[in-house]
Amino acid sequence: MLNARPLPHYLVQRYHGWRATSYAENRAWYRRLADEGQRPRAMVISCCDSRVHVTSIFGADTGEFFIHRNVANLVPPYAPDGLQHGTSAAVEYAVNTLKVAHLIVLGHSQCGGVAGCHAMCSGAAPELEEATSFVGRWMDILRPGYEQVRDLPLEEQVPALERVAVKVSLENLLTFPFVVAAVESGQLTLHGLMHDIREGELTMLDRDRYVPV
């Protein structure tokens, strides 16, 4: 039996405020999106973290980005094993159906998922090693990245692993045959970004190094 409850009052108020202002001022655009479908120019894979506000960072309009969020902005390797793969399904839809021109992996500072992966791999979070831990099994995607940072000074390891997470996701994207085909045909370009929450800075991968946007 479902136990769904009405929305809290503050969310109801915000909805009515949005519909009376942003929606009312752009009614024709919303109706066009409904009637003609979406045509986003880019897909963004970002973290679930509430502090990462993708559309605000880029000043994006409704319908401009196809956004998929998961813990630590990770992409698993291509694995057509019959299991449920939400991220892989989103990538497939964006590339094969929506024909996005850009696929962006957006990492960020102070990422709790990456910190959890570091704790798990360093032996500080044995609970994440349990087979029943959804977070732990998801963070297994980043486990190879831990080997790249484990010899750094301790205080540098988690920030370095946050950057490595973006690279791991980009590398895993290139295990998807349809992504490789789209990149090689010139239909699709891949991008890796890091967002510094405290400073509001954005850096991008230029080959193997991060440079300011």
JSON list of C-alpha atoms in Angstrom, two decimals:
[
{"chain": "A", "resi": 1, "resn": "MET", "atom": "CA", "xyz": [0.00, 0.00, 0.00]},
{"chain": "A", "resi": 2, "resn": "LEU", "atom": "CA", "xyz": [1.38, 3.37, -1.05]},
{"chain": "A", "resi": 3, "resn": "ASN", "atom": "CA", "xyz": [2.11, 5.89, 1.68]},
{"chain": "A", "resi": 4, "resn": "ALA", "atom": "CA", "xyz": [2.33, 9.01, -0.48]},
{"chain": "A", "resi": 5, "resn": "ARG", "atom": "CA", "xyz": [1.50, 12.24, 1.29]},
{"chain": "A", "resi": 6, "resn": "PRO", "atom": "CA", "xyz": [0.64, 15.75, 0.01]},
{"chain": "A", "resi": 7, "resn": "LEU", "atom": "CA", "xyz": [3.53, 18.07, -0.75]},
{"chain": "A", "resi": 8, "resn": "PRO", "atom": "CA", "xyz": [4.78, 20.35, 2.03]},
{"chain": "A", "resi": 9, "resn": "HIS", "atom": "CA", "xyz": [3.22, 23.80, 1.89]},
{"chain": "A", "resi": 10, "resn": "TYR", "atom": "CA", "xyz": [6.41, 25.63, 0.92]},
{"chain": "A", "resi": 11, "resn": "LEU", "atom": "CA", "xyz": [6.79, 23.49, -2.24]},
{"chain": "A", "resi": 12, "resn": "VAL", "atom": "CA", "xyz": [3.17, 24.08, -3.20]},
{"chain": "A", "resi": 13, "resn": "GLN", "atom": "CA", "xyz": [3.72, 27.82, -2.84]},
{"chain": "A", "resi": 14, "resn": "ARG", "atom": "CA", "xyz": [6.86, 27.68, -4.98]},
{"chain": "A", "resi": 15, "resn": "TYR", "atom": "CA", "xyz": [5.05, 25.75, -7.69]},
{"chain": "A", "resi": 16, "resn": "HIS", "atom": "CA", "xyz": [2.23, 28.28, -7.88]},
{"chain": "A", "resi": 17, "resn": "GLY", "atom": "CA", "xyz": [4.80, 31.08, -7.95]},
{"chain": "A", "resi": 18, "resn": "TRP", "atom": "CA", "xyz": [6.63, 29.42, -10.87]},
{"chain": "A", "resi": 19, "resn": "ARG", "atom": "CA", "xyz": [3.42, 28.83, -12.83]},
{"chain": "A", "resi": 20, "resn": "ALA", "atom": "CA", "xyz": [2.29, 32.42, -12.32]},
{"chain": "A", "resi": 21, "resn": "THR", "atom": "CA", "xyz": [5.64, 33.88, -13.43]},
{"chain": "A", "resi": 22, "resn": "SER", "atom": "CA", "xyz": [8.17, 31.78, -15.37]},
{"chain": "A", "resi": 23, "resn": "TYR", "atom": "CA", "xyz": [5.60, 29.53, -16.99]},
{"chain": "A", "resi": 24, "resn": "ALA", "atom": "CA", "xyz": [3.13, 32.31, -17.73]},
{"chain": "A", "resi": 25, "resn": "GLU", "atom": "CA", "xyz": [5.86, 34.43, -19.33]},
{"chain": "A", "resi": 26, "resn": "ASN", "atom": "CA", "xyz": [7.05, 31.52, -21.50]},
{"chain": "A", "resi": 27, "resn": "ARG", "atom": "CA", "xyz": [3.79, 29.69, -22.15]},
{"chain": "A", "resi": 28, "resn": "ALA", "atom": "CA", "xyz": [4.34, 29.53, -25.92]},
{"chain": "A", "resi": 29, "resn": "TRP", "atom": "CA", "xyz": [7.77, 27.96, -25.47]},
{"chain": "A", "resi": 30, "resn": "TYR", "atom": "CA", "xyz": [6.49, 25.28, -23.09]},
{"chain": "A", "resi": 31, "resn": "ARG", "atom": "CA", "xyz": [3.64, 24.44, -25.47]},
{"chain": "A", "resi": 32, "resn": "ARG", "atom": "CA", "xyz": [6.08, 24.19, -28.36]},
{"chain": "A", "resi": 33, "resn": "LEU", "atom": "CA", "xyz": [8.24, 21.79, -26.30]},
{"chain": "A", "resi": 34, "resn": "ALA", "atom": "CA", "xyz": [5.16, 19.70, -25.55]},
{"chain": "A", "resi": 35, "resn": "ASP", "atom": "CA", "xyz": [3.94, 19.63, -29.15]},
{"chain": "A", "resi": 36, "resn": "GLU", "atom": "CA", "xyz": [7.27, 19.24, -30.98]},
{"chain": "A", "resi": 37, "resn": "GLY", "atom": "CA", "xyz": [9.27, 17.24, -28.45]},
{"chain": "A", "resi": 38, "resn": "GLN", "atom": "CA", "xyz": [12.68, 17.89, -27.00]},
{"chain": "A", "resi": 39, "resn": "ARG", "atom": "CA", "xyz": [15.79, 18.72, -29.03]},
{"chain": "A", "resi": 40, "resn": "PRO", "atom": "CA", "xyz": [18.55, 19.22, -26.45]},
{"chain": "A", "resi": 41, "resn": "ARG", "atom": "CA", "xyz": [21.96, 20.14, -27.82]},
{"chain": "A", "resi": 42, "resn": "ALA", "atom": "CA", "xyz": [23.85, 18.45, -25.00]},
{"chain": "A", "resi": 43, "resn": "MET", "atom": "CA", "xyz": [23.59, 15.72, -22.41]},
{"chain": "A", "resi": 44, "resn": "VAL", "atom": "CA", "xyz": [25.05, 16.42, -18.98]},
{"chain": "A", "resi": 45, "resn": "ILE", "atom": "CA", "xyz": [25.92, 13.62, -16.57]},
{"chain": "A", "resi": 46, "resn": "SER", "atom": "CA", "xyz": [26.24, 15.19, -13.15]},
{"chain": "A", "resi": 47, "resn": "CYS", "atom": "CA", "xyz": [26.14, 14.23, -9.50]},
{"chain": "A", "resi": 48, "resn": "CYS", "atom": "CA", "xyz": [22.96, 13.94, -7.44]},
{"chain": "A", "resi": 49, "resn": "ASP", "atom": "CA", "xyz": [24.46, 16.48, -5.04]},
{"chain": "A", "resi": 50, "resn": "SER", "atom": "CA", "xyz": [21.92, 19.26, -4.40]},
{"chain": "A", "resi": 51, "resn": "ARG", "atom": "CA", "xyz": [24.67, 21.88, -4.59]},
{"chain": "A", "resi": 52, "resn": "VAL", "atom": "CA", "xyz": [25.34, 21.18, -8.27]},
{"chain": "A", "resi": 53, "resn": "HIS", "atom": "CA", "xyz": [22.74, 23.24, -10.17]},
{"chain": "A", "resi": 54, "resn": "VAL", "atom": "CA", "xyz": [23.48, 22.41, -13.80]},
{"chain": "A", "resi": 55, "resn": "THR", "atom": "CA", "xyz": [21.01, 24.73, -15.50]},
{"chain": "A", "resi": 56, "resn": "SER", "atom": "CA", "xyz": [22.02, 27.67, -13.32]},
{"chain": "A", "resi": 57, "resn": "ILE", "atom": "CA", "xyz": [25.74, 27.16, -13.96]},
{"chain": "A", "resi": 58, "resn": "PHE", "atom": "CA", "xyz": [25.19, 27.43, -17.71]},
{"chain": "A", "resi": 59, "resn": "GLY", "atom": "CA", "xyz": [22.17, 29.72, -17.71]},
{"chain": "A", "resi": 60, "resn": "ALA", "atom": "CA", "xyz": [20.31, 27.05, -19.65]},
{"chain": "A", "resi": 61, "resn": "ASP", "atom": "CA", "xyz": [16.73, 27.32, -20.84]},
{"chain": "A", "resi": 62, "resn": "THR", "atom": "CA", "xyz": [14.11, 24.59, -20.43]},
{"chain": "A", "resi": 63, "resn": "GLY", "atom": "CA", "xyz": [14.68, 21.97, -23.12]},
{"chain": "A", "resi": 64, "resn": "GLU", "atom": "CA", "xyz": [18.34, 22.84, -23.71]},
{"chain": "A", "resi": 65, "resn": "PHE", "atom": "CA", "xyz": [20.00, 20.05, -21.67]},
{"chain": "A", "resi": 66, "resn": "PHE", "atom": "CA", "xyz": [19.24, 16.36, -21.32]},
{"chain": "A", "resi": 67, "resn": "ILE", "atom": "CA", "xyz": [20.41, 15.82, -17.72]},
{"chain": "A", "resi": 68, "resn": "HIS", "atom": "CA", "xyz": [21.15, 12.55, -15.98]},
{"chain": "A", "resi": 69, "resn": "ARG", "atom": "CA", "xyz": [22.21, 12.61, -12.34]},
{"chain": "A", "resi": 70, "resn": "ASN", "atom": "CA", "xyz": [23.69, 9.83, -10.26]},
{"chain": "A", "resi": 71, "resn": "VAL", "atom": "CA", "xyz": [26.02, 9.41, -7.30]},
{"chain": "A", "resi": 72, "resn": "ALA", "atom": "CA", "xyz": [29.45, 10.88, -8.18]},
{"chain": "A", "resi": 73, "resn": "ASN", "atom": "CA", "xyz": [28.58, 11.50, -11.88]},
{"chain": "A", "resi": 74, "resn": "LEU", "atom": "CA", "xyz": [29.80, 8.04, -12.88]},
{"chain": "A", "resi": 75, "resn": "VAL", "atom": "CA", "xyz": [29.31, 6.11, -16.10]},
{"chain": "A", "resi": 76, "resn": "PRO", "atom": "CA", "xyz": [29.67, 2.32, -15.84]},
{"chain": "A", "resi": 77, "resn": "PRO", "atom": "CA", "xyz": [31.46, 0.36, -18.56]},
{"chain": "A", "resi": 78, "resn": "TYR", "atom": "CA", "xyz": [29.36, -1.00, -21.41]},
{"chain": "A", "resi": 79, "resn": "ALA", "atom": "CA", "xyz": [27.72, -4.19, -20.09]},
{"chain": "A", "resi": 80, "resn": "PRO", "atom": "CA", "xyz": [24.73, -5.55, -22.02]},
{"chain": "A", "resi": 81, "resn": "ASP", "atom": "CA", "xyz": [24.08, -8.21, -19.39]},
{"chain": "A", "resi": 82, "resn": "GLY", "atom": "CA", "xyz": [20.33, -7.88, -19.08]},
{"chain": "A", "resi": 83, "resn": "LEU", "atom": "CA", "xyz": [20.50, -6.06, -15.76]},
{"chain": "A", "resi": 84, "resn": "GLN", "atom": "CA", "xyz": [18.98, -2.62, -15.16]},
{"chain": "A", "resi": 85, "resn": "HIS", "atom": "CA", "xyz": [21.37, 0.16, -16.11]},
{"chain": "A", "resi": 86, "resn": "GLY", "atom": "CA", "xyz": [19.76, 3.58, -15.72]},
{"chain": "A", "resi": 87, "resn": "THR", "atom": "CA", "xyz": [22.84, 5.58, -16.69]},
{"chain": "A", "resi": 88, "resn": "SER", "atom": "CA", "xyz": [23.59, 3.40, -19.72]},
{"chain": "A", "resi": 89, "resn": "ALA", "atom": "CA", "xyz": [19.96, 3.70, -20.85]},
{"chain": "A", "resi": 90, "resn": "ALA", "atom": "CA", "xyz": [20.10, 7.49, -20.56]},
{"chain": "A", "resi": 91, "resn": "VAL", "atom": "CA", "xyz": [23.32, 7.63, -22.61]},
{"chain": "A", "resi": 92, "resn": "GLU", "atom": "CA", "xyz": [21.84, 5.33, -25.26]},
{"chain": "A", "resi": 93, "resn": "TYR", "atom": "CA", "xyz": [18.71, 7.48, -25.56]},
{"chain": "A", "resi": 94, "resn": "ALA", "atom": "CA", "xyz": [20.66, 10.74, -25.71]},
{"chain": "A", "resi": 95, "resn": "VAL", "atom": "CA", "xyz": [23.09, 9.53, -28.36]},
{"chain": "A", "resi": 96, "resn": "ASN", "atom": "CA", "xyz": [20.92, 7.27, -30.53]},
{"chain": "A", "resi": 97, "resn": "THR", "atom": "CA", "xyz": [17.51, 8.95, -30.29]},
{"chain": "A", "resi": 98, "resn": "LEU", "atom": "CA", "xyz": [18.06, 12.59, -29.35]},
{"chain": "A", "resi": 99, "resn": "LYS", "atom": "CA", "xyz": [21.30, 12.82, -31.35]},
{"chain": "A", "resi": 100, "resn": "VAL", "atom": "CA", "xyz": [22.91, 15.23, -28.88]},
{"chain": "A", "resi": 101, "resn": "ALA", "atom": "CA", "xyz": [26.01, 16.99, -30.20]},
{"chain": "A", "resi": 102, "resn": "HIS", "atom": "CA", "xyz": [27.81, 17.14, -26.86]},
{"chain": "A", "resi": 103, "resn": "LEU", "atom": "CA", "xyz": [28.08, 14.76, -23.92]},
{"chain": "A", "resi": 104, "resn": "ILE", "atom": "CA", "xyz": [29.40, 16.42, -20.78]},
{"chain": "A", "resi": 105, "resn": "VAL", "atom": "CA", "xyz": [30.55, 14.71, -17.58]},
{"chain": "A", "resi": 106, "resn": "LEU", "atom": "CA", "xyz": [30.37, 17.30, -14.79]},
{"chain": "A", "resi": 107, "resn": "GLY", "atom": "CA", "xyz": [32.24, 16.51, -11.59]},
{"chain": "A", "resi": 108, "resn": "HIS", "atom": "CA", "xyz": [32.41, 18.71, -8.51]},
{"chain": "A", "resi": 109, "resn": "SER", "atom": "CA", "xyz": [34.35, 19.45, -5.33]},
{"chain": "A", "resi": 110, "resn": "GLN", "atom": "CA", "xyz": [33.41, 18.04, -1.90]},
{"chain": "A", "resi": 111, "resn": "CYS", "atom": "CA", "xyz": [31.70, 15.04, -3.52]},
{"chain": "A", "resi": 112, "resn": "GLY", "atom": "CA", "xyz": [30.32, 12.70, -0.86]},
{"chain": "A", "resi": 113, "resn": "GLY", "atom": "CA", "xyz": [30.22, 9.75, -3.25]},
{"chain": "A", "resi": 114, "resn": "VAL", "atom": "CA", "xyz": [33.88, 10.10, -4.15]},
{"chain": "A", "resi": 115, "resn": "ALA", "atom": "CA", "xyz": [34.79, 10.52, -0.48]},
{"chain": "A", "resi": 116, "resn": "GLY", "atom": "CA", "xyz": [32.86, 7.32, 0.23]},
{"chain": "A", "resi": 117, "resn": "CYS", "atom": "CA", "xyz": [34.75, 5.48, -2.50]},
{"chain": "A", "resi": 118, "resn": "HIS", "atom": "CA", "xyz": [38.04, 6.66, -1.03]},
{"chain": "A", "resi": 119, "resn": "ALA", "atom": "CA", "xyz": [36.98, 5.54, 2.45]},
{"chain": "A", "resi": 120, "resn": "MET", "atom": "CA", "xyz": [35.88, 2.15, 1.11]},
{"chain": "A", "resi": 121, "resn": "CYS", "atom": "CA", "xyz": [39.05, 1.54, -0.88]},
{"chain": "A", "resi": 122, "resn": "SER", "atom": "CA", "xyz": [41.30, 2.64, 1.97]},
{"chain": "A", "resi": 123, "resn": "GLY", "atom": "CA", "xyz": [39.57, 0.34, 4.45]},
{"chain": "A", "resi": 124, "resn": "ALA", "atom": "CA", "xyz": [37.86, 3.09, 6.44]},
{"chain": "A", "resi": 125, "resn": "ALA", "atom": "CA", "xyz": [34.30, 2.17, 5.43]},
{"chain": "A", "resi": 126, "resn": "PRO", "atom": "CA", "xyz": [33.87, -1.62, 5.61]},
{"chain": "A", "resi": 127, "resn": "GLU", "atom": "CA", "xyz": [30.09, -1.22, 5.48]},
{"chain": "A", "resi": 128, "resn": "LEU", "atom": "CA", "xyz": [30.43, -0.12, 1.86]},
{"chain": "A", "resi": 129, "resn": "GLU", "atom": "CA", "xyz": [32.15, -3.41, 1.04]},
{"chain": "A", "resi": 130, "resn": "GLU", "atom": "CA", "xyz": [28.98, -5.30, 1.94]},
{"chain": "A", "resi": 131, "resn": "ALA", "atom": "CA", "xyz": [27.23, -6.90, -1.03]},
{"chain": "A", "resi": 132, "resn": "THR", "atom": "CA", "xyz": [24.01, -5.24, 0.12]},
{"chain": "A", "resi": 133, "resn": "SER", "atom": "CA", "xyz": [25.43, -1.71, -0.13]},
{"chain": "A", "resi": 134, "resn": "PHE", "atom": "CA", "xyz": [24.01, -0.04, -3.22]},
{"chain": "A", "resi": 135, "resn": "VAL", "atom": "CA", "xyz": [26.40, 2.89, -2.78]},
{"chain": "A", "resi": 136, "resn": "GLY", "atom": "CA", "xyz": [29.40, 0.63, -2.39]},
{"chain": "A", "resi": 137, "resn": "ARG", "atom": "CA", "xyz": [28.61, -1.45, -5.46]},
{"chain": "A", "resi": 138, "resn": "TRP", "atom": "CA", "xyz": [28.01, 1.70, -7.50]},
{"chain": "A", "resi": 139, "resn": "MET", "atom": "CA", "xyz": [31.31, 3.17, -6.32]},
{"chain": "A", "resi": 140, "resn": "ASP", "atom": "CA", "xyz": [33.09, 0.01, -7.52]},
{"chain": "A", "resi": 141, "resn": "ILE", "atom": "CA", "xyz": [33.04, 1.80, -10.88]},
{"chain": "A", "resi": 142, "resn": "LEU", "atom": "CA", "xyz": [35.58, 4.26, -9.46]},
{"chain": "A", "resi": 143, "resn": "ARG", "atom": "CA", "xyz": [37.67, 1.68, -7.59]},
{"chain": "A", "resi": 144, "resn": "PRO", "atom": "CA", "xyz": [40.34, 1.54, -10.36]},
{"chain": "A", "resi": 145, "resn": "GLY", "atom": "CA", "xyz": [40.72, 5.30, -10.01]},
{"chain": "A", "resi": 146, "resn": "TYR", "atom": "CA", "xyz": [41.75, 4.92, -6.38]},
{"chain": "A", "resi": 147, "resn": "GLU", "atom": "CA", "xyz": [44.95, 3.23, -7.52]},
{"chain": "A", "resi": 148, "resn": "GLN", "atom": "CA", "xyz": [45.89, 6.44, -9.31]},
{"chain": "A", "resi": 149, "resn": "VAL", "atom": "CA", "xyz": [45.72, 8.57, -6.15]},
{"chain": "A", "resi": 150, "resn": "ARG", "atom": "CA", "xyz": [46.63, 6.24, -3.26]},
{"chain": "A", "resi": 151, "resn": "ASP", "atom": "CA", "xyz": [50.29, 7.33, -3.21]},
{"chain": "A", "resi": 152, "resn": "LEU", "atom": "CA", "xyz": [49.53, 11.05, -3.04]},
{"chain": "A", "resi": 153, "resn": "PRO", "atom": "CA", "xyz": [49.65, 12.92, 0.30]},
{"chain": "A", "resi": 154, "resn": "LEU", "atom": "CA", "xyz": [46.49, 12.01, 2.21]},
{"chain": "A", "resi": 155, "resn": "GLU", "atom": "CA", "xyz": [44.95, 15.48, 2.03]},
{"chain": "A", "resi": 156, "resn": "GLU", "atom": "CA", "xyz": [45.27, 15.47, -1.76]},
{"chain": "A", "resi": 157, "resn": "GLN", "atom": "CA", "xyz": [43.77, 12.06, -2.41]},
{"chain": "A", "resi": 158, "resn": "VAL", "atom": "CA", "xyz": [40.03, 12.82, -2.35]},
{"chain": "A", "resi": 159, "resn": "PRO", "atom": "CA", "xyz": [40.27, 16.02, -4.46]},
{"chain": "A", "resi": 160, "resn": "ALA", "atom": "CA", "xyz": [42.43, 14.11, -6.93]},
{"chain": "A", "resi": 161, "resn": "LEU", "atom": "CA", "xyz": [39.93, 11.24, -7.00]},
{"chain": "A", "resi": 162, "resn": "GLU", "atom": "CA", "xyz": [37.13, 13.72, -7.79]},
{"chain": "A", "resi": 163, "resn": "ARG", "atom": "CA", "xyz": [39.04, 14.72, -10.91]},
{"chain": "A", "resi": 164, "resn": "VAL", "atom": "CA", "xyz": [39.85, 11.12, -11.76]},
{"chain": "A", "resi": 165, "resn": "ALA", "atom": "CA", "xyz": [36.14, 10.24, -11.53]},
{"chain": "A", "resi": 166, "resn": "VAL", "atom": "CA", "xyz": [35.42, 12.45, -14.54]},
{"chain": "A", "resi": 167, "resn": "LYS", "atom": "CA", "xyz": [38.19, 10.77, -16.52]},
{"chain": "A", "resi": 168, "resn": "VAL", "atom": "CA", "xyz": [36.98, 7.29, -15.56]},
{"chain": "A", "resi": 169, "resn": "SER", "atom": "CA", "xyz": [33.49, 8.15, -16.80]},
{"chain": "A", "resi": 170, "resn": "LEU", "atom": "CA", "xyz": [34.82, 9.49, -20.09]},
{"chain": "A", "resi": 171, "resn": "GLU", "atom": "CA", "xyz": [36.94, 6.37, -20.56]},
{"chain": "A", "resi": 172, "resn": "ASN", "atom": "CA", "xyz": [33.92, 4.18, -19.82]},
{"chain": "A", "resi": 173, "resn": "LEU", "atom": "CA", "xyz": [31.80, 6.10, -22.32]},
{"chain": "A", "resi": 174, "resn": "LEU", "atom": "CA", "xyz": [34.25, 4.98, -24.99]},
{"chain": "A", "resi": 175, "resn": "THR", "atom": "CA", "xyz": [33.43, 1.36, -24.24]},
{"chain": "A", "resi": 176, "resn": "PHE", "atom": "CA", "xyz": [29.92, 1.93, -25.68]},
{"chain": "A", "resi": 177, "resn": "PRO", "atom": "CA", "xyz": [30.00, 1.05, -29.40]},
{"chain": "A", "resi": 178, "resn": "PHE", "atom": "CA", "xyz": [27.33, 3.61, -30.32]},
{"chain": "A", "resi": 179, "resn": "VAL", "atom": "CA", "xyz": [29.24, 6.37, -28.48]},
{"chain": "A", "resi": 180, "resn": "VAL", "atom": "CA", "xyz": [32.45, 5.49, -30.32]},
{"chain": "A", "resi": 181, "resn": "ALA", "atom": "CA", "xyz": [30.59, 5.46, -33.63]},
{"chain": "A", "resi": 182, "resn": "ALA", "atom": "CA", "xyz": [29.04, 8.88, -32.95]},
{"chain": "A", "resi": 183, "resn": "VAL", "atom": "CA", "xyz": [32.40, 10.36, -31.91]},
{"chain": "A", "resi": 184, "resn": "GLU", "atom": "CA", "xyz": [34.21, 8.94, -34.94]},
{"chain": "A", "resi": 185, "resn": "SER", "atom": "CA", "xyz": [31.54, 10.22, -37.31]},
{"chain": "A", "resi": 186, "resn": "GLY", "atom": "CA", "xyz": [31.77, 13.72, -35.86]},
{"chain": "A", "resi": 187, "resn": "GLN", "atom": "CA", "xyz": [28.20, 13.63, -34.56]},
{"chain": "A", "resi": 188, "resn": "LEU", "atom": "CA", "xyz": [29.27, 13.73, -30.91]},
{"chain": "A", "resi": 189, "resn": "THR", "atom": "CA", "xyz": [32.00, 15.33, -28.81]},
{"chain": "A", "resi": 190, "resn": "LEU", "atom": "CA", "xyz": [32.85, 14.37, -25.23]},
{"chain": "A", "resi": 191, "resn": "HIS", "atom": "CA", "xyz": [33.71, 16.88, -22.51]},
{"chain": "A", "resi": 192, "resn": "GLY", "atom": "CA", "xyz": [34.91, 16.64, -18.90]},
{"chain": "A", "resi": 193, "resn": "LEU", "atom": "CA", "xyz": [34.30, 19.45, -16.41]},
{"chain": "A", "resi": 194, "resn": "MET", "atom": "CA", "xyz": [34.96, 20.11, -12.72]},
{"chain": "A", "resi": 195, "resn": "HIS", "atom": "CA", "xyz": [32.87, 22.56, -10.70]},
{"chain": "A", "resi": 196, "resn": "ASP", "atom": "CA", "xyz": [34.33, 24.11, -7.55]},
{"chain": "A", "resi": 197, "resn": "ILE", "atom": "CA", "xyz": [31.31, 24.67, -5.31]},
{"chain": "A", "resi": 198, "resn": "ARG", "atom": "CA", "xyz": [33.02, 27.09, -2.92]},
{"chain": "A", "resi": 199, "resn": "GLU", "atom": "CA", "xyz": [34.61, 29.34, -5.55]},
{"chain": "A", "resi": 200, "resn": "GLY", "atom": "CA", "xyz": [32.08, 28.89, -8.35]},
{"chain": "A", "resi": 201, "resn": "GLU", "atom": "CA", "xyz": [34.91, 28.04, -10.73]},
{"chain": "A", "resi": 202, "resn": "LEU", "atom": "CA", "xyz": [34.62, 25.67, -13.68]},
{"chain": "A", "resi": 203, "resn": "THR", "atom": "CA", "xyz": [37.57, 23.86, -15.24]},
{"chain": "A", "resi": 204, "resn": "MET", "atom": "CA", "xyz": [37.58, 21.59, -18.27]},
{"chain": "A", "resi": 205, "resn": "LEU", "atom": "CA", "xyz": [39.66, 18.69, -19.45]},
{"chain": "A", "resi": 206, "resn": "ASP", "atom": "CA", "xyz": [41.98, 19.55, -22.29]},
{"chain": "A", "resi": 207, "resn": "ARG", "atom": "CA", "xyz": [43.36, 16.13, -23.16]},
{"chain": "A", "resi": 208, "resn": "ASP", "atom": "CA", "xyz": [44.71, 15.00, -19.74]},
{"chain": "A", "resi": 209, "resn": "ARG", "atom": "CA", "xyz": [44.80, 18.26, -17.77]},
{"chain": "A", "resi": 210, "resn": "TYR", "atom": "CA", "xyz": [42.21, 20.59, -16.32]},
{"chain": "A", "resi": 211, "resn": "VAL", "atom": "CA", "xyz": [42.27, 24.20, -17.49]},
{"chain": "A", "resi": 212, "resn": "PRO", "atom": "CA", "xyz": [39.99, 27.16, -16.61]},
{"chain": "A", "resi": 213, "resn": "VAL", "atom": "CA", "xyz": [36.88, 27.56, -18.76]}
]
